[in-house]
Amino acid sequence: MTSGTIVVCGGGGFIGGHLVADLLRQGKKVRAIDVKPLEEWFQAFADAENRQLDLRERGACQKAARDAELIYNLAADMGGMGFIENNKALCMLSVLINTHLLMAAKEAGVPRYFYASSACVYAADKQTDPNVTALKEEDAYPAMPEDGYGWEKLFSERMCRHFRDDFGIATRVARFHNVYGPHGTYDGGREKAPAAICRKVIEAKLSGRGEIEVWGDGTQTRSFMWIDDCVKGTQMIMAGDFVEPINLGSSELVSINRLVDIVEEIAGVKLKRRYNLKAPKGVNGRNSDNMLIEKVFAWEPSTRLRDGLEKTYHWIYKQMTSGKAQSSVRAPALAR
């Protein structure tokens, strides 16, 4: 017998915190789980049941899943390209979280389970050109995903499929494409490109240096999804009948140079760019093909990058100028 409790694993992280907030606004009963101490959560809500648990351990997953109606698994040891390229073993160990959570969900009779996958599952040979053809769901196979992080995600997608087929758990999988917004990491080594560029522009503006470092040559392309679109799409996919992995991302493709342009426009500055060609930069091009999500749900993430970046920039600026600057200690581990 379930209690109507919705469990958000990785609830102290960036996406998890926003999801918890939205569920609470809907009047839902929420159990938020994260490995970090509560004071290090990016958002914590008194109305939720907040638990500090290491979900790599099976016993912790059993505690998390007890009496749950739904489980959202957003927990992973992850970060931006600088982190995942240099921590492949840590990224692979996140397989313990999804494996143990699925086992716990089966034991507890949890009827529905969401797994947050990633665009990093897509084959590398389809992402060699900045003028990339948008990635369709079937492009994950033949498999050659991002080493470490991408392989773990692809394996865990298959685990969800087989738990659905063999044990009847209604698993749902979304492949997130570069989520950004406030209440996330912007410093310390795990931050992703939008937050990193915002921080670098703010630092240059506040210091008067007039220069920033850009990883790579700036021509690599990506799409970036606003956090509210991610939260809406995640719940839509969880509640829907579509069972295969599906893209959840914006189709607005931009180069890193254009990303810097937009943040400079928001900040009202023009900076000299120093390109670090030895820094991690990932694939040359990646974009989300949204034909399937439009067909299945008659919807796609559509918040303009400029609009989301403006809100993100101002939130980071406020944090950096109010004595709340992050450190590598505060960067999220085992949470989205």
Short mmCIF file of C-alpha atoms in Angstrom, two decimals:
data_model
loop_
_atom_site.label_atom_id
_atom_site.label_comp_id
_atom_site.label_asym_id
_atom_site.label_seq_id
_atom_site.Cartn_x
_atom_site.Cartn_y
_atom_site.Cartn_z
CA MET A 1 0.00 0.00 0.00
CA THR A 2 1.42 3.39 -1.01
CA SER A 3 0.94 6.65 0.88
CA GLY A 4 0.76 9.03 -2.06
CA THR A 5 4.31 10.16 -1.33
CA ILE A 6 6.33 11.40 -4.30
CA VAL A 7 10.04 10.71 -3.85
CA VAL A 8 12.55 13.04 -5.51
CA CYS A 9 16.04 11.55 -5.45
CA GLY A 10 18.62 14.27 -5.86
CA GLY A 11 16.16 16.70 -4.24
CA GLY A 12 18.97 18.85 -2.87
CA GLY A 13 20.41 19.46 -6.32
CA PHE A 14 19.56 21.94 -9.05
CA ILE A 15 16.80 20.22 -11.04
CA GLY A 16 15.62 18.20 -8.06
CA GLY A 17 15.13 21.33 -5.95
CA HIS A 18 13.01 22.98 -8.62
CA LEU A 19 10.96 19.79 -9.04
CA VAL A 20 10.34 19.55 -5.30
CA ALA A 21 9.23 23.20 -5.24
CA ASP A 22 6.75 22.65 -8.08
CA LEU A 23 5.30 19.48 -6.55
CA LEU A 24 4.80 21.25 -3.23
CA ARG A 25 3.03 24.12 -5.02
CA GLN A 26 0.62 21.49 -6.37
CA GLY A 27 -0.08 20.31 -2.81
CA LYS A 28 1.74 17.00 -3.21
CA LYS A 29 3.33 15.03 -0.38
CA VAL A 30 7.06 15.03 -1.17
CA ARG A 31 10.04 13.13 0.21
CA ALA A 32 13.30 14.77 -0.94
CA ILE A 33 16.48 12.69 -0.79
CA ASP A 34 20.08 13.84 -1.20
CA VAL A 35 23.53 12.72 -0.10
CA LYS A 36 24.52 16.24 1.00
CA PRO A 37 23.82 17.64 4.48
CA LEU A 38 20.62 19.69 4.43
CA GLU A 39 22.48 22.99 4.83
CA GLU A 40 24.26 22.33 1.51
CA TRP A 41 21.08 21.72 -0.50
CA PHE A 42 20.48 24.31 -3.20
CA GLN A 43 16.87 24.55 -2.12
CA ALA A 44 15.29 22.97 0.95
CA PHE A 45 11.63 23.18 1.89
CA ALA A 46 10.17 22.70 5.36
CA ASP A 47 6.97 21.30 3.82
CA ALA A 48 8.87 18.33 2.39
CA GLU A 49 10.19 15.26 4.19
CA ASN A 50 13.91 15.91 3.74
CA ARG A 51 16.26 12.94 4.13
CA GLN A 52 20.05 12.71 3.86
CA LEU A 53 20.78 9.30 2.32
CA ASP A 54 23.55 7.87 0.15
CA LEU A 55 21.56 6.20 -2.61
CA ARG A 56 24.56 4.22 -3.82
CA GLU A 57 23.71 1.94 -0.87
CA ARG A 58 20.84 -0.51 -1.26
CA GLY A 59 19.57 0.03 2.30
CA ALA A 60 19.31 3.77 1.70
CA CYS A 61 17.26 3.14 -1.45
CA GLN A 62 14.91 0.88 0.50
CA LYS A 63 14.33 3.70 3.01
CA ALA A 64 13.75 6.17 0.18
CA ALA A 65 11.24 3.95 -1.65
CA ARG A 66 9.15 2.94 1.36
CA ASP A 67 5.43 3.70 0.79
CA ALA A 68 6.21 5.72 -2.35
CA GLU A 69 3.64 6.35 -5.07
CA LEU A 70 6.15 7.77 -7.57
CA ILE A 71 9.94 7.91 -7.68
CA TYR A 72 11.85 10.52 -9.66
CA ASN A 73 15.48 9.47 -9.94
CA LEU A 74 17.47 12.65 -10.62
CA ALA A 75 20.43 11.58 -8.46
CA ALA A 76 23.86 11.24 -10.07
CA ASP A 77 27.47 12.24 -9.53
CA MET A 78 27.71 14.73 -12.36
CA GLY A 79 28.59 18.19 -13.54
CA GLY A 80 29.68 20.09 -16.61
CA MET A 81 32.16 18.89 -19.22
CA GLY A 82 35.15 19.72 -17.04
CA PHE A 83 33.87 17.32 -14.38
CA ILE A 84 32.64 14.42 -16.48
CA GLU A 85 35.75 14.27 -18.66
CA ASN A 86 37.99 14.02 -15.59
CA ASN A 87 35.84 11.80 -13.33
CA LYS A 88 34.72 8.88 -15.49
CA ALA A 89 34.84 6.28 -12.71
CA LEU A 90 32.79 8.45 -10.34
CA CYS A 91 30.22 9.01 -13.10
CA MET A 92 30.03 5.27 -13.80
CA LEU A 93 29.44 4.52 -10.12
CA SER A 94 26.10 6.31 -10.36
CA VAL A 95 24.90 3.02 -11.85
CA LEU A 96 24.59 1.85 -8.24
CA ILE A 97 21.96 4.51 -7.56
CA ASN A 98 19.61 3.57 -10.37
CA THR A 99 20.16 -0.17 -9.90
CA HIS A 100 19.47 -0.12 -6.18
CA LEU A 101 16.55 2.28 -6.57
CA LEU A 102 14.88 0.06 -9.15
CA MET A 103 15.36 -2.97 -6.88
CA ALA A 104 13.89 -1.02 -3.96
CA ALA A 105 10.97 0.19 -6.09
CA LYS A 106 10.21 -3.40 -7.08
CA GLU A 107 10.34 -4.59 -3.46
CA ALA A 108 8.13 -1.72 -2.26
CA GLY A 109 5.59 -2.11 -5.07
CA VAL A 110 6.14 1.39 -6.43
CA PRO A 111 4.03 1.57 -9.60
CA ARG A 112 5.81 4.33 -11.53
CA TYR A 113 9.45 5.41 -11.81
CA PHE A 114 11.20 8.22 -13.72
CA TYR A 115 14.86 8.13 -14.74
CA ALA A 116 16.73 11.28 -15.76
CA SER A 117 19.02 10.30 -18.60
CA SER A 118 21.16 12.63 -20.71
CA ALA A 119 21.97 13.70 -24.24
CA CYS A 120 25.42 12.29 -23.46
CA VAL A 121 24.03 8.86 -24.46
CA TYR A 122 24.18 9.81 -28.13
CA ALA A 123 26.81 8.36 -30.43
CA ALA A 124 29.91 10.54 -30.69
CA ASP A 125 30.21 10.15 -34.48
CA LYS A 126 26.90 12.01 -34.89
CA GLN A 127 28.24 15.08 -33.03
CA THR A 128 31.45 15.93 -34.88
CA ASP A 129 30.20 19.04 -36.73
CA PRO A 130 29.12 22.31 -35.05
CA ASN A 131 26.39 22.49 -37.73
CA VAL A 132 24.99 19.31 -36.25
CA THR A 133 21.86 17.54 -37.40
CA ALA A 134 19.53 17.48 -34.39
CA LEU A 135 19.73 14.19 -32.52
CA LYS A 136 16.78 11.82 -32.81
CA GLU A 137 16.07 9.23 -30.12
CA GLU A 138 17.19 6.35 -32.35
CA ASP A 139 20.63 7.98 -32.76
CA ALA A 140 21.72 6.43 -29.44
CA TYR A 141 22.36 3.16 -31.31
CA PRO A 142 24.75 1.75 -32.49
CA ALA A 143 26.11 2.82 -29.13
CA MET A 144 29.16 5.02 -28.64
CA PRO A 145 28.13 7.50 -25.94
CA GLU A 146 30.18 9.96 -23.89
CA ASP A 147 32.84 7.89 -22.14
CA GLY A 148 31.99 7.25 -18.49
CA TYR A 149 28.93 9.43 -17.85
CA GLY A 150 27.18 8.61 -21.14
CA TRP A 151 27.75 4.85 -20.84
CA GLU A 152 26.28 4.84 -17.33
CA LYS A 153 23.22 6.70 -18.56
CA LEU A 154 22.69 4.37 -21.51
CA PHE A 155 23.09 1.26 -19.35
CA SER A 156 20.65 2.64 -16.77
CA GLU A 157 18.11 3.35 -19.52
CA ARG A 158 18.26 -0.34 -20.43
CA MET A 159 17.88 -1.33 -16.79
CA CYS A 160 14.68 0.72 -16.63
CA ARG A 161 13.41 -0.98 -19.77
CA HIS A 162 14.00 -4.46 -18.40
CA PHE A 163 12.47 -3.70 -14.99
CA ARG A 164 9.40 -2.51 -16.89
CA ASP A 165 9.27 -5.59 -19.12
CA ASP A 166 10.10 -8.15 -16.43
CA PHE A 167 8.54 -6.69 -13.28
CA GLY A 168 5.78 -4.36 -14.48
CA ILE A 169 7.14 -1.08 -13.08
CA ALA A 170 5.97 1.76 -15.34
CA THR A 171 9.40 3.26 -16.02
CA ARG A 172 9.75 6.52 -17.93
CA VAL A 173 13.03 7.95 -19.29
CA ALA A 174 13.86 11.48 -20.48
CA ARG A 175 17.14 12.48 -22.06
CA PHE A 176 17.90 15.93 -20.63
CA HIS A 177 19.75 18.42 -22.84
CA ASN A 178 21.82 21.00 -20.89
CA VAL A 179 19.44 22.37 -18.24
CA TYR A 180 20.14 25.83 -16.80
CA GLY A 181 18.59 28.39 -14.48
CA PRO A 182 18.87 29.88 -10.98
CA HIS A 183 19.51 27.89 -7.79
CA GLY A 184 22.24 25.82 -9.40
CA THR A 185 26.00 25.44 -9.54
CA TYR A 186 27.94 28.31 -11.08
CA ASP A 187 31.38 27.77 -9.52
CA GLY A 188 33.60 25.03 -8.13
CA GLY A 189 34.19 22.82 -11.16
CA ARG A 190 30.80 21.15 -11.74
CA GLU A 191 29.00 24.09 -13.37
CA LYS A 192 27.71 23.90 -16.95
CA ALA A 193 28.31 26.39 -19.73
CA PRO A 194 25.47 28.91 -19.18
CA ALA A 195 26.24 29.33 -15.48
CA ALA A 196 30.00 29.30 -16.08
CA ILE A 197 29.78 32.02 -18.74
CA CYS A 198 27.50 34.13 -16.53
CA ARG A 199 30.00 33.84 -13.65
CA LYS A 200 33.00 34.66 -15.84
CA VAL A 201 31.30 37.73 -17.33
CA ILE A 202 30.27 38.93 -13.87
CA GLU A 203 33.81 38.42 -12.54
CA ALA A 204 35.26 40.35 -15.47
CA LYS A 205 32.73 43.16 -15.01
CA LEU A 206 33.23 43.45 -11.25
CA SER A 207 37.03 43.30 -11.45
CA GLY A 208 37.34 45.59 -14.44
CA ARG A 209 39.64 43.05 -16.14
CA GLY A 210 37.70 43.13 -19.37
CA GLU A 211 38.71 39.59 -20.35
CA ILE A 212 37.32 36.07 -19.98
CA GLU A 213 38.53 32.57 -20.75
CA VAL A 214 36.43 30.46 -23.13
CA TRP A 215 36.94 26.69 -23.24
CA GLY A 216 37.61 25.49 -26.78
CA ASP A 217 37.51 27.77 -29.80
CA GLY A 218 33.93 28.92 -29.16
CA THR A 219 32.51 27.38 -32.34
CA GLN A 220 31.14 24.25 -30.61
CA THR A 221 27.34 24.30 -30.53
CA ARG A 222 24.70 23.27 -27.99
CA SER A 223 21.07 23.77 -27.05
CA PHE A 224 20.17 24.81 -23.51
CA MET A 225 16.86 24.12 -21.72
CA TRP A 226 15.30 26.51 -19.19
CA ILE A 227 14.66 24.84 -15.82
CA ASP A 228 10.88 25.48 -15.78
CA ASP A 229 10.54 23.72 -19.13
CA CYS A 230 12.53 20.80 -17.74
CA VAL A 231 10.31 20.50 -14.65
CA LYS A 232 7.12 20.67 -16.72
CA GLY A 233 8.36 18.14 -19.26
CA THR A 234 9.62 15.75 -16.60
CA GLN A 235 6.21 15.54 -14.93
CA MET A 236 4.46 15.27 -18.30
CA ILE A 237 6.64 12.34 -19.32
CA MET A 238 6.23 10.67 -15.92
CA ALA A 239 2.42 10.89 -16.17
CA GLY A 240 2.24 9.89 -19.84
CA ASP A 241 1.91 6.55 -21.58
CA PHE A 242 5.04 6.78 -23.76
CA VAL A 243 7.52 4.18 -22.50
CA GLU A 244 10.68 4.67 -24.60
CA PRO A 245 13.46 7.20 -23.87
CA ILE A 246 12.53 10.63 -25.20
CA ASN A 247 14.42 13.89 -25.72
CA LEU A 248 13.71 16.70 -23.28
CA GLY A 249 15.57 19.76 -24.51
CA SER A 250 15.38 23.00 -26.41
CA SER A 251 15.97 22.95 -30.16
CA GLU A 252 17.45 26.49 -30.15
CA LEU A 253 21.03 25.78 -31.28
CA VAL A 254 23.75 28.31 -30.39
CA SER A 255 27.53 28.38 -30.47
CA ILE A 256 29.48 29.01 -27.29
CA ASN A 257 30.61 32.29 -28.84
CA ARG A 258 26.95 33.28 -29.28
CA LEU A 259 26.25 32.24 -25.69
CA VAL A 260 28.98 34.66 -24.57
CA ASP A 261 27.51 37.36 -26.84
CA ILE A 262 24.11 37.04 -25.17
CA VAL A 263 25.51 37.19 -21.64
CA GLU A 264 27.63 40.22 -22.58
CA GLU A 265 24.51 41.94 -23.91
CA ILE A 266 22.67 41.22 -20.65
CA ALA A 267 25.63 42.51 -18.61
CA GLY A 268 26.15 45.58 -20.80
CA VAL A 269 29.83 44.82 -21.44
CA LYS A 270 32.09 43.73 -24.28
CA LEU A 271 35.02 41.55 -23.24
CA LYS A 272 38.19 40.22 -24.78
CA ARG A 273 38.04 36.43 -25.18
CA ARG A 274 40.98 34.20 -24.42
CA TYR A 275 40.40 30.74 -25.92
CA ASN A 276 41.76 27.77 -23.98
CA LEU A 277 42.12 25.06 -26.60
CA LYS A 278 43.40 22.53 -24.05
CA ALA A 279 40.33 22.74 -21.81
CA PRO A 280 37.56 20.11 -21.98
CA LYS A 281 35.00 21.12 -24.60
CA GLY A 282 33.03 17.95 -25.33
CA VAL A 283 31.57 17.15 -28.75
CA ASN A 284 31.62 19.76 -31.52
CA GLY A 285 27.84 19.95 -31.87
CA ARG A 286 24.73 18.71 -30.06
CA ASN A 287 21.08 19.65 -30.46
CA SER A 288 17.73 18.12 -29.53
CA ASP A 289 15.39 16.83 -32.22
CA ASN A 290 11.93 17.50 -30.76
CA MET A 291 9.74 15.82 -33.38
CA LEU A 292 8.89 12.93 -31.08
CA ILE A 293 7.96 14.96 -27.98
CA GLU A 294 5.85 17.26 -30.19
CA LYS A 295 4.07 14.24 -31.65
CA VAL A 296 3.48 12.46 -28.35
CA PHE A 297 2.72 15.41 -26.06
CA ALA A 298 1.94 18.28 -28.49
CA TRP A 299 4.55 20.30 -26.60
CA GLU A 300 8.27 21.04 -26.51
CA PRO A 301 10.59 23.16 -24.32
CA SER A 302 10.37 26.59 -25.93
CA THR A 303 11.62 29.29 -23.51
CA ARG A 304 13.99 31.57 -25.44
CA LEU A 305 17.60 31.27 -24.36
CA ARG A 306 17.92 35.04 -23.97
CA ASP A 307 14.95 35.15 -21.57
CA GLY A 308 16.22 32.32 -19.38
CA LEU A 309 19.80 33.60 -19.38
CA GLU A 310 18.69 37.02 -18.20
CA LYS A 311 17.05 35.51 -15.11
CA THR A 312 20.02 33.20 -14.52
CA TYR A 313 22.54 36.02 -14.88
CA HIS A 314 20.75 38.25 -12.37
CA TRP A 315 20.43 35.42 -9.83
CA ILE A 316 24.15 34.59 -10.08
CA TYR A 317 25.06 38.29 -9.92
CA LYS A 318 23.04 38.66 -6.72
CA GLN A 319 24.74 35.60 -5.20
CA MET A 320 28.21 36.83 -6.10
CA THR A 321 27.67 40.34 -4.78
CA SER A 322 25.92 39.36 -1.54
CA GLY A 323 28.66 37.26 0.04
CA LYS A 324 27.02 33.95 -0.91
CA ALA A 325 29.63 32.85 -3.46
CA GLN A 326 29.88 29.09 -3.97
CA SER A 327 32.94 26.95 -3.51
CA SER A 328 33.93 23.51 -4.70
CA VAL A 329 32.66 22.15 -1.37
CA ARG A 330 29.15 23.38 -2.16
CA ALA A 331 29.12 21.96 -5.67
CA PRO A 332 26.46 19.24 -5.97
CA ALA A 333 27.44 15.59 -5.68
CA LEU A 334 24.93 12.85 -6.41
CA ALA A 335 22.23 15.33 -7.28
CA ARG A 336 20.87 17.12 -10.30
#
